[in-house]
Amino acid sequence: MVGCQTLPEIPNVILIVTDDQGWVDLGSYGAEDLVTPHLDSLAAGGLRFTDFYTAAASCSPSRAAFLTGMYPQRVGIPGVLMPQSRRGLHPDEQTLAEMLKGLGYATAIFGKWHLGHDSLHLPLQHGFDEYLGIPYSNDMTPDAVKNPNPPARQHPPVPLVDGFRTIELEPDQSQLTRRYTERATAFIDANHDKPFFLYLPHTFPHVPLFVSEAFEGQSGAGLYADVIMEIDWSVGQIIETLQHYNLTGNTLVIFSSDNGPWLIKGDHSGHAGPLREGKGTTFEGGHRVPMLMFWPGIIPPGVTRAMASAIDVMPTVAALTGASPGPFPFDGRSLVDVLHGGPSPHEALFFYQGYQLQAVRSGQWKLHVPHHYRSIHGATLATPTFQGAYRQDSIGLSLFDLQSDIGETTNLADSHPDVVDRLLGYMNRMREDLGDGLTDTEGSNRRRSRVLE
Ligand code: MG
């Protein structure tokens, strides 16, 4: 086989993404009531990012960014795909899995795909050899207990898909984390002697929350903490399997979350700590999430404050593996220098809600242009059987200094007009590139619309 002698030097890649886990929902990020020893070991032995952002504050677009290196608007996935939708990531987009397949990697995904769930869009159409999982959110069910939203009752039963085939309807969700993990370790078993890419996008801690019997009540801090404990166990199983095959020195393990916590879910929600708001907003609580990169012997342990994004994951993997990027330039940048203590590769990062460009960050500064948002302040939080309600709010032109004001509380726009002008300049350039639903409902003609209807 061509390249056989070089294959062992190509690192395995494992990307673990949880769903709606908040910025402070790990011991290494300050959680005091969560039991995360395995993730804390990754943080201690790897690089922990304090200023890492998802590219969207909801599930589908966030995943599009992790897997393509693009802002989700550029690949036509600006918002959450519902079960009734036939849209999905266009087959012509190159995913991380397809990029690594070009180097001969075995590839698998176990968990929540959420980039299209008909036969045109499922993971096996996007470079993955194996798939098991609920292909979208676990609350998109007609079961009124699992999702009290009235529209949810119009959803079809939740499928559990293996490859292209639905093998169960309304599967026992308490077994999902365990089943994903067992498939993941079996995949490593089967491919330990060749390069592999394992993508493990957990269904949880997205609501409705479920844990297996082994973890029920074990955290002593409630169901959310139990769910995080089981995910941490899963990470431990993955690392143990790598150790069994002596692969930890040849495997890049990446751990992150797809967006901030769904705060309206009451005590079934994660936590954003000092950050403003949560999932579904362009405030820090919506976009800033945990990020750990672990590769003993290659990535020095430490903490980085460099600003980085989910759009950087694929360019970083390309740089570390020598894989060929696709035909379109990435929006993201390689983080290889950051892994060795270097500064952020980004002059600016942008925050969209759907097709609306709402904010930009450059250095310590974050600028919001006027927009409406859903707020938890004054809202009715949900109990496990009751759907809460947001309060609609709005923000005017606002400049925040994240270095001294991580909670985005004090508007400094009037006292720093030069900074405002500079950041507005970045936003104007982005509008010309990707469009902006606030001013241009058709979007820019440069946006690559690649969604199949
Ligand atoms: Mg999510």
PDB file of N, CA, C and O in Angstrom, residues 324-396:
ATOM      1  N   SER A 324      -4.895  17.743   2.518  1.00  0.00           N
ATOM      2  CA  SER A 324      -5.155  18.814   1.556  1.00  0.00           C
ATOM      3  C   SER A 324      -6.484  19.483   1.846  1.00  0.00           C
ATOM      4  O   SER A 324      -7.514  18.813   1.925  1.00  0.00           O
ATOM      5  N   PRO A 325      -6.467  20.814   2.003  1.00  0.00           N
ATOM      6  CA  PRO A 325      -7.742  21.526   2.130  1.00  0.00           C
ATOM      7  C   PRO A 325      -8.557  21.342   0.851  1.00  0.00           C
ATOM      8  O   PRO A 325      -8.022  20.960  -0.185  1.00  0.00           O
ATOM      9  N   GLY A 326      -9.847  21.646   0.935  1.00  0.00           N
ATOM     10  CA  GLY A 326     -10.712  21.513  -0.229  1.00  0.00           C
ATOM     11  C   GLY A 326     -10.497  22.643  -1.214  1.00  0.00           C
ATOM     12  O   GLY A 326      -9.550  23.431  -1.086  1.00  0.00           O
ATOM     13  N   PRO A 327     -11.384  22.733  -2.206  1.00  0.00           N
ATOM     14  CA  PRO A 327     -11.215  23.733  -3.253  1.00  0.00           C
ATOM     15  C   PRO A 327     -11.506  25.160  -2.795  1.00  0.00           C
ATOM     16  O   PRO A 327     -11.099  26.105  -3.458  1.00  0.00           O
ATOM     17  N   PHE A 328     -12.177  25.314  -1.660  1.00  0.00           N
ATOM     18  CA  PHE A 328     -12.523  26.653  -1.183  1.00  0.00           C
ATOM     19  C   PHE A 328     -11.645  27.018   0.011  1.00  0.00           C
ATOM     20  O   PHE A 328     -11.391  26.186   0.877  1.00  0.00           O
ATOM     21  N   PRO A 329     -11.177  28.251   0.082  1.00  0.00           N
ATOM     22  CA  PRO A 329     -10.342  28.636   1.233  1.00  0.00           C
ATOM     23  C   PRO A 329     -11.146  28.607   2.526  1.00  0.00           C
ATOM     24  O   PRO A 329     -12.323  28.982   2.561  1.00  0.00           O
ATOM     25  N   PHE A 330     -10.503  28.151   3.590  1.00  0.00           N
ATOM     26  CA  PHE A 330     -11.151  28.135   4.907  1.00  0.00           C
ATOM     27  C   PHE A 330     -11.425  29.563   5.389  1.00  0.00           C
ATOM     28  O   PHE A 330     -10.649  30.478   5.119  1.00  0.00           O
ATOM     29  N   ASP A 331     -12.512  29.717   6.163  1.00  0.00           N
ATOM     30  CA  ASP A 331     -12.657  30.934   6.963  1.00  0.00           C
ATOM     31  C   ASP A 331     -11.765  30.865   8.193  1.00  0.00           C
ATOM     32  O   ASP A 331     -11.314  31.882   8.709  1.00  0.00           O
ATOM     33  N   GLY A 332     -11.541  29.666   8.685  1.00  0.00           N
ATOM     34  CA  GLY A 332     -10.734  29.479   9.886  1.00  0.00           C
ATOM     35  C   GLY A 332      -9.247  29.549   9.598  1.00  0.00           C
ATOM     36  O   GLY A 332      -8.809  29.627   8.446  1.00  0.00           O
ATOM     37  N   ARG A 333      -8.473  29.518  10.667  1.00  0.00           N
ATOM     38  CA  ARG A 333      -7.016  29.593  10.564  1.00  0.00           C
ATOM     39  C   ARG A 333      -6.413  28.442  11.371  1.00  0.00           C
ATOM     40  O   ARG A 333      -6.981  28.010  12.374  1.00  0.00           O
ATOM     41  N   SER A 334      -5.239  28.000  10.976  1.00  0.00           N
ATOM     42  CA  SER A 334      -4.536  26.985  11.750  1.00  0.00           C
ATOM     43  C   SER A 334      -4.155  27.537  13.131  1.00  0.00           C
ATOM     44  O   SER A 334      -3.690  28.677  13.251  1.00  0.00           O
ATOM     45  N   LEU A 335      -4.342  26.716  14.138  1.00  0.00           N
ATOM     46  CA  LEU A 335      -3.979  27.089  15.505  1.00  0.00           C
ATOM     47  C   LEU A 335      -2.634  26.483  15.928  1.00  0.00           C
ATOM     48  O   LEU A 335      -2.322  26.447  17.112  1.00  0.00           O
ATOM     49  N   VAL A 336      -1.870  26.008  14.968  1.00  0.00           N
ATOM     50  CA  VAL A 336      -0.613  25.341  15.324  1.00  0.00           C
ATOM     51  C   VAL A 336       0.294  26.253  16.146  1.00  0.00           C
ATOM     52  O   VAL A 336       0.889  25.829  17.143  1.00  0.00           O
ATOM     53  N   ASP A 337       0.379  27.526  15.786  1.00  0.00           N
ATOM     54  CA  ASP A 337       1.204  28.445  16.587  1.00  0.00           C
ATOM     55  C   ASP A 337       0.615  28.626  17.990  1.00  0.00           C
ATOM     56  O   ASP A 337       1.364  28.728  18.975  1.00  0.00           O
ATOM     57  N   VAL A 338      -0.701  28.690  18.064  1.00  0.00           N
ATOM     58  CA  VAL A 338      -1.356  28.841  19.375  1.00  0.00           C
ATOM     59  C   VAL A 338      -1.032  27.642  20.262  1.00  0.00           C
ATOM     60  O   VAL A 338      -0.821  27.784  21.474  1.00  0.00           O
ATOM     61  N   LEU A 339      -0.966  26.455  19.645  1.00  0.00           N
ATOM     62  CA  LEU A 339      -0.669  25.248  20.426  1.00  0.00           C
ATOM     63  C   LEU A 339       0.699  25.351  21.103  1.00  0.00           C
ATOM     64  O   LEU A 339       0.957  24.669  22.094  1.00  0.00           O
ATOM     65  N   HIS A 340       1.553  26.181  20.579  1.00  0.00           N
ATOM     66  CA  HIS A 340       2.904  26.342  21.141  1.00  0.00           C
ATOM     67  C   HIS A 340       3.091  27.732  21.740  1.00  0.00           C
ATOM     68  O   HIS A 340       4.209  28.257  21.765  1.00  0.00           O
ATOM     69  N   GLY A 341       1.999  28.310  22.214  1.00  0.00           N
ATOM     70  CA  GLY A 341       2.099  29.557  22.960  1.00  0.00           C
ATOM     71  C   GLY A 341       1.952  30.820  22.139  1.00  0.00           C
ATOM     72  O   GLY A 341       2.098  31.930  22.676  1.00  0.00           O
ATOM     73  N   GLY A 342       1.669  30.689  20.861  1.00  0.00           N
ATOM     74  CA  GLY A 342       1.565  31.864  20.003  1.00  0.00           C
ATOM     75  C   GLY A 342       0.243  32.605  20.165  1.00  0.00           C
ATOM     76  O   GLY A 342      -0.663  32.151  20.869  1.00  0.00           O
ATOM     77  N   PRO A 343       0.133  33.772  19.516  1.00  0.00           N
ATOM     78  CA  PRO A 343      -1.072  34.594  19.620  1.00  0.00           C
ATOM     79  C   PRO A 343      -2.183  34.092  18.708  1.00  0.00           C
ATOM     80  O   PRO A 343      -1.968  33.230  17.856  1.00  0.00           O
ATOM     81  N   SER A 344      -3.360  34.671  18.874  1.00  0.00           N
ATOM     82  CA  SER A 344      -4.496  34.327  18.011  1.00  0.00           C
ATOM     83  C   SER A 344      -4.182  34.646  16.560  1.00  0.00           C
ATOM     84  O   SER A 344      -3.587  35.680  16.266  1.00  0.00           O
ATOM     85  N   PRO A 345      -4.578  33.766  15.639  1.00  0.00           N
ATOM     86  CA  PRO A 345      -4.378  34.072  14.221  1.00  0.00           C
ATOM     87  C   PRO A 345      -5.437  35.023  13.666  1.00  0.00           C
ATOM     88  O   PRO A 345      -5.390  35.379  12.495  1.00  0.00           O
ATOM     89  N   HIS A 346      -6.398  35.417  14.507  1.00  0.00           N
ATOM     90  CA  HIS A 346      -7.530  36.211  14.009  1.00  0.00           C
ATOM     91  C   HIS A 346      -7.409  37.681  14.387  1.00  0.00           C
ATOM     92  O   HIS A 346      -7.228  38.018  15.554  1.00  0.00           O
ATOM     93  N   GLU A 347      -7.569  38.532  13.387  1.00  0.00           N
ATOM     94  CA  GLU A 347      -7.720  39.959  13.659  1.00  0.00           C
ATOM     95  C   GLU A 347      -9.131  40.209  14.178  1.00  0.00           C
ATOM     96  O   GLU A 347      -9.352  41.081  15.027  1.00  0.00           O
ATOM     97  N   ALA A 348     -10.096  39.456  13.666  1.00  0.00           N
ATOM     98  CA  ALA A 348     -11.488  39.627  14.087  1.00  0.00           C
ATOM     99  C   ALA A 348     -12.243  38.319  13.930  1.00  0.00           C
ATOM    100  O   ALA A 348     -11.969  37.538  13.012  1.00  0.00           O
ATOM    101  N   LEU A 349     -13.160  38.071  14.844  1.00  0.00           N
ATOM    102  CA  LEU A 349     -14.106  36.958  14.723  1.00  0.00           C
ATOM    103  C   LEU A 349     -15.518  37.533  14.731  1.00  0.00           C
ATOM    104  O   LEU A 349     -15.800  38.506  15.440  1.00  0.00           O
ATOM    105  N   PHE A 350     -16.413  36.886  13.983  1.00  0.00           N
ATOM    106  CA  PHE A 350     -17.751  37.452  13.765  1.00  0.00           C
ATOM    107  C   PHE A 350     -18.828  36.567  14.390  1.00  0.00           C
ATOM    108  O   PHE A 350     -18.695  35.339  14.434  1.00  0.00           O
ATOM    109  N   PHE A 351     -19.895  37.218  14.822  1.00  0.00           N
ATOM    110  CA  PHE A 351     -20.974  36.538  15.534  1.00  0.00           C
ATOM    111  C   PHE A 351     -22.282  36.781  14.800  1.00  0.00           C
ATOM    112  O   PHE A 351     -22.820  37.895  14.804  1.00  0.00           O
ATOM    113  N   TYR A 352     -22.764  35.749  14.150  1.00  0.00           N
ATOM    114  CA  TYR A 352     -24.024  35.804  13.428  1.00  0.00           C
ATOM    115  C   TYR A 352     -25.117  35.119  14.236  1.00  0.00           C
ATOM    116  O   TYR A 352     -24.865  34.145  14.950  1.00  0.00           O
ATOM    117  N   GLN A 353     -26.338  35.593  14.078  1.00  0.00           N
ATOM    118  CA  GLN A 353     -27.517  34.853  14.514  1.00  0.00           C
ATOM    119  C   GLN A 353     -28.341  34.639  13.246  1.00  0.00           C
ATOM    120  O   GLN A 353     -28.864  35.598  12.681  1.00  0.00           O
ATOM    121  N   GLY A 354     -28.408  33.398  12.778  1.00  0.00           N
ATOM    122  CA  GLY A 354     -28.983  33.169  11.455  1.00  0.00           C
ATOM    123  C   GLY A 354     -28.133  33.883  10.425  1.00  0.00           C
ATOM    124  O   GLY A 354     -26.912  33.707  10.377  1.00  0.00           O
ATOM    125  N   TYR A 355     -28.764  34.696   9.583  1.00  0.00           N
ATOM    126  CA  TYR A 355     -27.997  35.469   8.600  1.00  0.00           C
ATOM    127  C   TYR A 355     -27.732  36.888   9.070  1.00  0.00           C
ATOM    128  O   TYR A 355     -27.291  37.729   8.305  1.00  0.00           O
ATOM    129  N   GLN A 356     -28.033  37.188  10.320  1.00  0.00           N
ATOM    130  CA  GLN A 356     -27.816  38.533  10.845  1.00  0.00           C
ATOM    131  C   GLN A 356     -26.446  38.643  11.508  1.00  0.00           C
ATOM    132  O   GLN A 356     -26.159  37.933  12.472  1.00  0.00           O
ATOM    133  N   LEU A 357     -25.638  39.538  11.009  1.00  0.00           N
ATOM    134  CA  LEU A 357     -24.348  39.817  11.637  1.00  0.00           C
ATOM    135  C   LEU A 357     -24.593  40.757  12.811  1.00  0.00           C
ATOM    136  O   LEU A 357     -25.003  41.908  12.619  1.00  0.00           O
ATOM    137  N   GLN A 358     -24.369  40.246  14.016  1.00  0.00           N
ATOM    138  CA  GLN A 358     -24.744  41.013  15.207  1.00  0.00           C
ATOM    139  C   GLN A 358     -23.552  41.545  15.999  1.00  0.00           C
ATOM    140  O   GLN A 358     -23.705  42.508  16.751  1.00  0.00           O
ATOM    141  N   ALA A 359     -22.387  40.913  15.877  1.00  0.00           N
ATOM    142  CA  ALA A 359     -21.266  41.340  16.722  1.00  0.00           C
ATOM    143  C   ALA A 359     -19.939  40.916  16.110  1.00  0.00           C
ATOM    144  O   ALA A 359     -19.880  40.037  15.244  1.00  0.00           O
ATOM    145  N   VAL A 360     -18.881  41.566  16.575  1.00  0.00           N
ATOM    146  CA  VAL A 360     -17.516  41.237  16.153  1.00  0.00           C
ATOM    147  C   VAL A 360     -16.617  41.366  17.364  1.00  0.00           C
ATOM    148  O   VAL A 360     -16.851  42.211  18.239  1.00  0.00           O
ATOM    149  N   ARG A 361     -15.600  40.506  17.427  1.00  0.00           N
ATOM    150  CA  ARG A 361     -14.579  40.669  18.463  1.00  0.00           C
ATOM    151  C   ARG A 361     -13.213  40.824  17.802  1.00  0.00           C
ATOM    152  O   ARG A 361     -12.877  40.088  16.866  1.00  0.00           O
ATOM    153  N   SER A 362     -12.449  41.769  18.300  1.00  0.00           N
ATOM    154  CA  SER A 362     -11.066  41.947  17.886  1.00  0.00           C
ATOM    155  C   SER A 362     -10.262  42.274  19.140  1.00  0.00           C
ATOM    156  O   SER A 362     -10.554  43.255  19.836  1.00  0.00           O
ATOM    157  N   GLY A 363      -9.253  41.430  19.425  1.00  0.00           N
ATOM    158  CA  GLY A 363      -8.494  41.638  20.653  1.00  0.00           C
ATOM    159  C   GLY A 363      -9.410  41.593  21.862  1.00  0.00           C
ATOM    160  O   GLY A 363     -10.220  40.679  22.013  1.00  0.00           O
ATOM    161  N   GLN A 364      -9.279  42.610  22.718  1.00  0.00           N
ATOM    162  CA  GLN A 364     -10.096  42.610  23.934  1.00  0.00           C
ATOM    163  C   GLN A 364     -11.503  43.178  23.703  1.00  0.00           C
ATOM    164  O   GLN A 364     -12.345  43.106  24.591  1.00  0.00           O
ATOM    165  N   TRP A 365     -11.727  43.732  22.505  1.00  0.00           N
ATOM    166  CA  TRP A 365     -12.960  44.469  22.269  1.00  0.00           C
ATOM    167  C   TRP A 365     -14.018  43.639  21.556  1.00  0.00           C
ATOM    168  O   TRP A 365     -13.716  42.901  20.626  1.00  0.00           O
ATOM    169  N   LYS A 366     -15.262  43.819  21.997  1.00  0.00           N
ATOM    170  CA  LYS A 366     -16.388  43.195  21.299  1.00  0.00           C
ATOM    171  C   LYS A 366     -17.448  44.257  21.050  1.00  0.00           C
ATOM    172  O   LYS A 366     -17.860  44.973  21.972  1.00  0.00           O
ATOM    173  N   LEU A 367     -17.864  44.345  19.805  1.00  0.00           N
ATOM    174  CA  LEU A 367     -18.854  45.341  19.414  1.00  0.00           C
ATOM    175  C   LEU A 367     -20.136  44.657  18.966  1.00  0.00           C
ATOM    176  O   LEU A 367     -20.098  43.770  18.103  1.00  0.00           O
ATOM    177  N   HIS A 368     -21.255  45.045  19.574  1.00  0.00           N
ATOM    178  CA  HIS A 368     -22.569  44.621  19.094  1.00  0.00           C
ATOM    179  C   HIS A 368     -23.183  45.777  18.306  1.00  0.00           C
ATOM    180  O   HIS A 368     -23.147  46.923  18.770  1.00  0.00           O
ATOM    181  N   VAL A 369     -23.748  45.475  17.137  1.00  0.00           N
ATOM    182  CA  VAL A 369     -24.587  46.469  16.466  1.00  0.00           C
ATOM    183  C   VAL A 369     -26.020  46.241  16.946  1.00  0.00           C
ATOM    184  O   VAL A 369     -26.329  45.176  17.515  1.00  0.00           O
ATOM    185  N   PRO A 370     -26.922  47.212  16.782  1.00  0.00           N
ATOM    186  CA  PRO A 370     -28.269  47.061  17.352  1.00  0.00           C
ATOM    187  C   PRO A 370     -28.957  45.779  16.859  1.00  0.00           C
ATOM    188  O   PRO A 370     -28.954  45.485  15.663  1.00  0.00           O
ATOM    189  N   HIS A 371     -29.493  45.033  17.815  1.00  0.00           N
ATOM    190  CA  HIS A 371     -30.244  43.830  17.440  1.00  0.00           C
ATOM    191  C   HIS A 371     -31.163  43.409  18.580  1.00  0.00           C
ATOM    192  O   HIS A 371     -30.996  43.837  19.728  1.00  0.00           O
ATOM    193  N   HIS A 372     -32.129  42.600  18.226  1.00  0.00           N
ATOM    194  CA  HIS A 372     -33.027  42.017  19.224  1.00  0.00           C
ATOM    195  C   HIS A 372     -32.454  40.676  19.675  1.00  0.00           C
ATOM    196  O   HIS A 372     -31.737  40.013  18.929  1.00  0.00           O
ATOM    197  N   TYR A 373     -32.778  40.273  20.878  1.00  0.00           N
ATOM    198  CA  TYR A 373     -32.339  38.961  21.347  1.00  0.00           C
ATOM    199  C   TYR A 373     -33.298  38.449  22.417  1.00  0.00           C
ATOM    200  O   TYR A 373     -34.076  39.213  22.994  1.00  0.00           O
ATOM    201  N   ARG A 374     -33.209  37.143  22.654  1.00  0.00           N
ATOM    202  CA  ARG A 374     -34.040  36.553  23.700  1.00  0.00           C
ATOM    203  C   ARG A 374     -33.240  36.579  24.994  1.00  0.00           C
ATOM    204  O   ARG A 374     -32.083  36.174  25.030  1.00  0.00           O
ATOM    205  N   SER A 375     -33.884  37.044  26.058  1.00  0.00           N
ATOM    206  CA  SER A 375     -33.179  37.189  27.330  1.00  0.00           C
ATOM    207  C   SER A 375     -33.810  36.299  28.389  1.00  0.00           C
ATOM    208  O   SER A 375     -35.023  36.071  28.413  1.00  0.00           O
ATOM    209  N   ILE A 376     -32.952  35.815  29.298  1.00  0.00           N
ATOM    210  CA  ILE A 376     -33.495  35.060  30.426  1.00  0.00           C
ATOM    211  C   ILE A 376     -33.873  35.982  31.576  1.00  0.00           C
ATOM    212  O   ILE A 376     -34.509  35.556  32.534  1.00  0.00           O
ATOM    213  N   HIS A 377     -33.462  37.244  31.476  1.00  0.00           N
ATOM    214  CA  HIS A 377     -33.749  38.168  32.579  1.00  0.00           C
ATOM    215  C   HIS A 377     -35.230  38.534  32.549  1.00  0.00           C
ATOM    216  O   HIS A 377     -35.726  39.054  31.565  1.00  0.00           O
ATOM    217  N   GLY A 378     -35.911  38.220  33.615  1.00  0.00           N
ATOM    218  CA  GLY A 378     -37.352  38.420  33.652  1.00  0.00           C
ATOM    219  C   GLY A 378     -38.117  37.295  32.987  1.00  0.00           C
ATOM    220  O   GLY A 378     -39.330  37.362  32.833  1.00  0.00           O
ATOM    221  N   ALA A 379     -37.398  36.241  32.572  1.00  0.00           N
ATOM    222  CA  ALA A 379     -38.049  35.124  31.896  1.00  0.00           C
ATOM    223  C   ALA A 379     -38.565  34.102  32.902  1.00  0.00           C
ATOM    224  O   ALA A 379     -38.174  34.103  34.068  1.00  0.00           O
ATOM    225  N   THR A 380     -39.425  33.221  32.415  1.00  0.00           N
ATOM    226  CA  THR A 380     -39.924  32.110  33.222  1.00  0.00           C
ATOM    227  C   THR A 380     -39.084  30.879  32.922  1.00  0.00           C
ATOM    228  O   THR A 380     -39.120  30.360  31.814  1.00  0.00           O
ATOM    229  N   LEU A 381     -38.294  30.455  33.869  1.00  0.00           N
ATOM    230  CA  LEU A 381     -37.449  29.293  33.634  1.00  0.00           C
ATOM    231  C   LEU A 381     -38.275  28.011  33.668  1.00  0.00           C
ATOM    232  O   LEU A 381     -39.278  27.921  34.377  1.00  0.00           O
ATOM    233  N   ALA A 382     -37.834  27.030  32.911  1.00  0.00           N
ATOM    234  CA  ALA A 382     -38.571  25.775  32.819  1.00  0.00           C
ATOM    235  C   ALA A 382     -38.290  24.888  34.022  1.00  0.00           C
ATOM    236  O   ALA A 382     -37.206  24.899  34.592  1.00  0.00           O
ATOM    237  N   THR A 383     -39.282  24.131  34.384  1.00  0.00           N
ATOM    238  CA  THR A 383     -39.066  22.976  35.241  1.00  0.00           C
ATOM    239  C   THR A 383     -39.022  21.778  34.301  1.00  0.00           C
ATOM    240  O   THR A 383     -39.321  21.913  33.115  1.00  0.00           O
ATOM    241  N   PRO A 384     -38.651  20.596  34.775  1.00  0.00           N
ATOM    242  CA  PRO A 384     -38.555  19.463  33.854  1.00  0.00           C
ATOM    243  C   PRO A 384     -39.841  19.194  33.078  1.00  0.00           C
ATOM    244  O   PRO A 384     -39.794  18.618  32.000  1.00  0.00           O
ATOM    245  N   THR A 385     -40.969  19.597  33.579  1.00  0.00           N
ATOM    246  CA  THR A 385     -42.218  19.311  32.860  1.00  0.00           C
ATOM    247  C   THR A 385     -42.913  20.575  32.385  1.00  0.00           C
ATOM    248  O   THR A 385     -44.031  20.529  31.914  1.00  0.00           O
ATOM    249  N   PHE A 386     -42.258  21.702  32.494  1.00  0.00           N
ATOM    250  CA  PHE A 386     -42.898  22.939  32.073  1.00  0.00           C
ATOM    251  C   PHE A 386     -41.953  23.742  31.209  1.00  0.00           C
ATOM    252  O   PHE A 386     -40.793  23.964  31.566  1.00  0.00           O
ATOM    253  N   GLN A 387     -42.435  24.177  30.051  1.00  0.00           N
ATOM    254  CA  GLN A 387     -41.629  24.961  29.130  1.00  0.00           C
ATOM    255  C   GLN A 387     -41.619  26.416  29.564  1.00  0.00           C
ATOM    256  O   GLN A 387     -42.666  27.045  29.666  1.00  0.00           O
ATOM    257  N   GLY A 388     -40.454  26.959  29.813  1.00  0.00           N
ATOM    258  CA  GLY A 388     -40.356  28.361  30.192  1.00  0.00           C
ATOM    259  C   GLY A 388     -40.512  29.283  29.003  1.00  0.00           C
ATOM    260  O   GLY A 388     -40.738  28.855  27.878  1.00  0.00           O
ATOM    261  N   ALA A 389     -40.406  30.573  29.252  1.00  0.00           N
ATOM    262  CA  ALA A 389     -40.574  31.552  28.182  1.00  0.00           C
ATOM    263  C   ALA A 389     -39.526  32.651  28.314  1.00  0.00           C
ATOM    264  O   ALA A 389     -39.297  33.178  29.402  1.00  0.00           O
ATOM    265  N   TYR A 390     -38.895  32.989  27.194  1.00  0.00           N
ATOM    266  CA  TYR A 390     -37.933  34.080  27.184  1.00  0.00           C
ATOM    267  C   TYR A 390     -38.662  35.423  27.193  1.00  0.00           C
ATOM    268  O   TYR A 390     -39.829  35.523  26.842  1.00  0.00           O
ATOM    269  N   ARG A 391     -37.916  36.445  27.545  1.00  0.00           N
ATOM    270  CA  ARG A 391     -38.387  37.808  27.371  1.00  0.00           C
ATOM    271  C   ARG A 391     -37.593  38.401  26.204  1.00  0.00           C
ATOM    272  O   ARG A 391     -36.381  38.226  26.121  1.00  0.00           O
ATOM    273  N   GLN A 392     -38.281  39.061  25.268  1.00  0.00           N
ATOM    274  CA  GLN A 392     -37.579  39.686  24.145  1.00  0.00           C
ATOM    275  C   GLN A 392     -36.917  40.966  24.628  1.00  0.00           C
ATOM    276  O   GLN A 392     -37.505  41.735  25.387  1.00  0.00           O
ATOM    277  N   ASP A 393     -35.702  41.178  24.185  1.00  0.00           N
ATOM    278  CA  ASP A 393     -34.979  42.380  24.591  1.00  0.00           C
ATOM    279  C   ASP A 393     -34.213  42.892  23.368  1.00  0.00           C
ATOM    280  O   ASP A 393     -34.186  42.243  22.315  1.00  0.00           O
ATOM    281  N   SER A 394     -33.591  44.044  23.511  1.00  0.00           N
ATOM    282  CA  SER A 394     -32.799  44.571  22.405  1.00  0.00           C
ATOM    283  C   SER A 394     -31.581  45.299  22.962  1.00  0.00           C
ATOM    284  O   SER A 394     -31.567  45.733  24.121  1.00  0.00           O
ATOM    285  N   ILE A 395     -30.577  45.429  22.121  1.00  0.00           N
ATOM    286  CA  ILE A 395     -29.349  46.129  22.515  1.00  0.00           C
ATOM    287  C   ILE A 395     -29.004  47.121  21.405  1.00  0.00           C
ATOM    288  O   ILE A 395     -29.189  46.815  20.221  1.00  0.00           O
ATOM    289  N   GLY A 396     -28.559  48.300  21.776  1.00  0.00           N
ATOM    290  CA  GLY A 396     -28.088  49.277  20.806  1.00  0.00           C
ATOM    291  C   GLY A 396     -26.602  49.074  20.535  1.00  0.00           C
ATOM    292  O   GLY A 396     -25.989  48.106  21.005  1.00  0.00           O
TER     293      GLY A 396
END
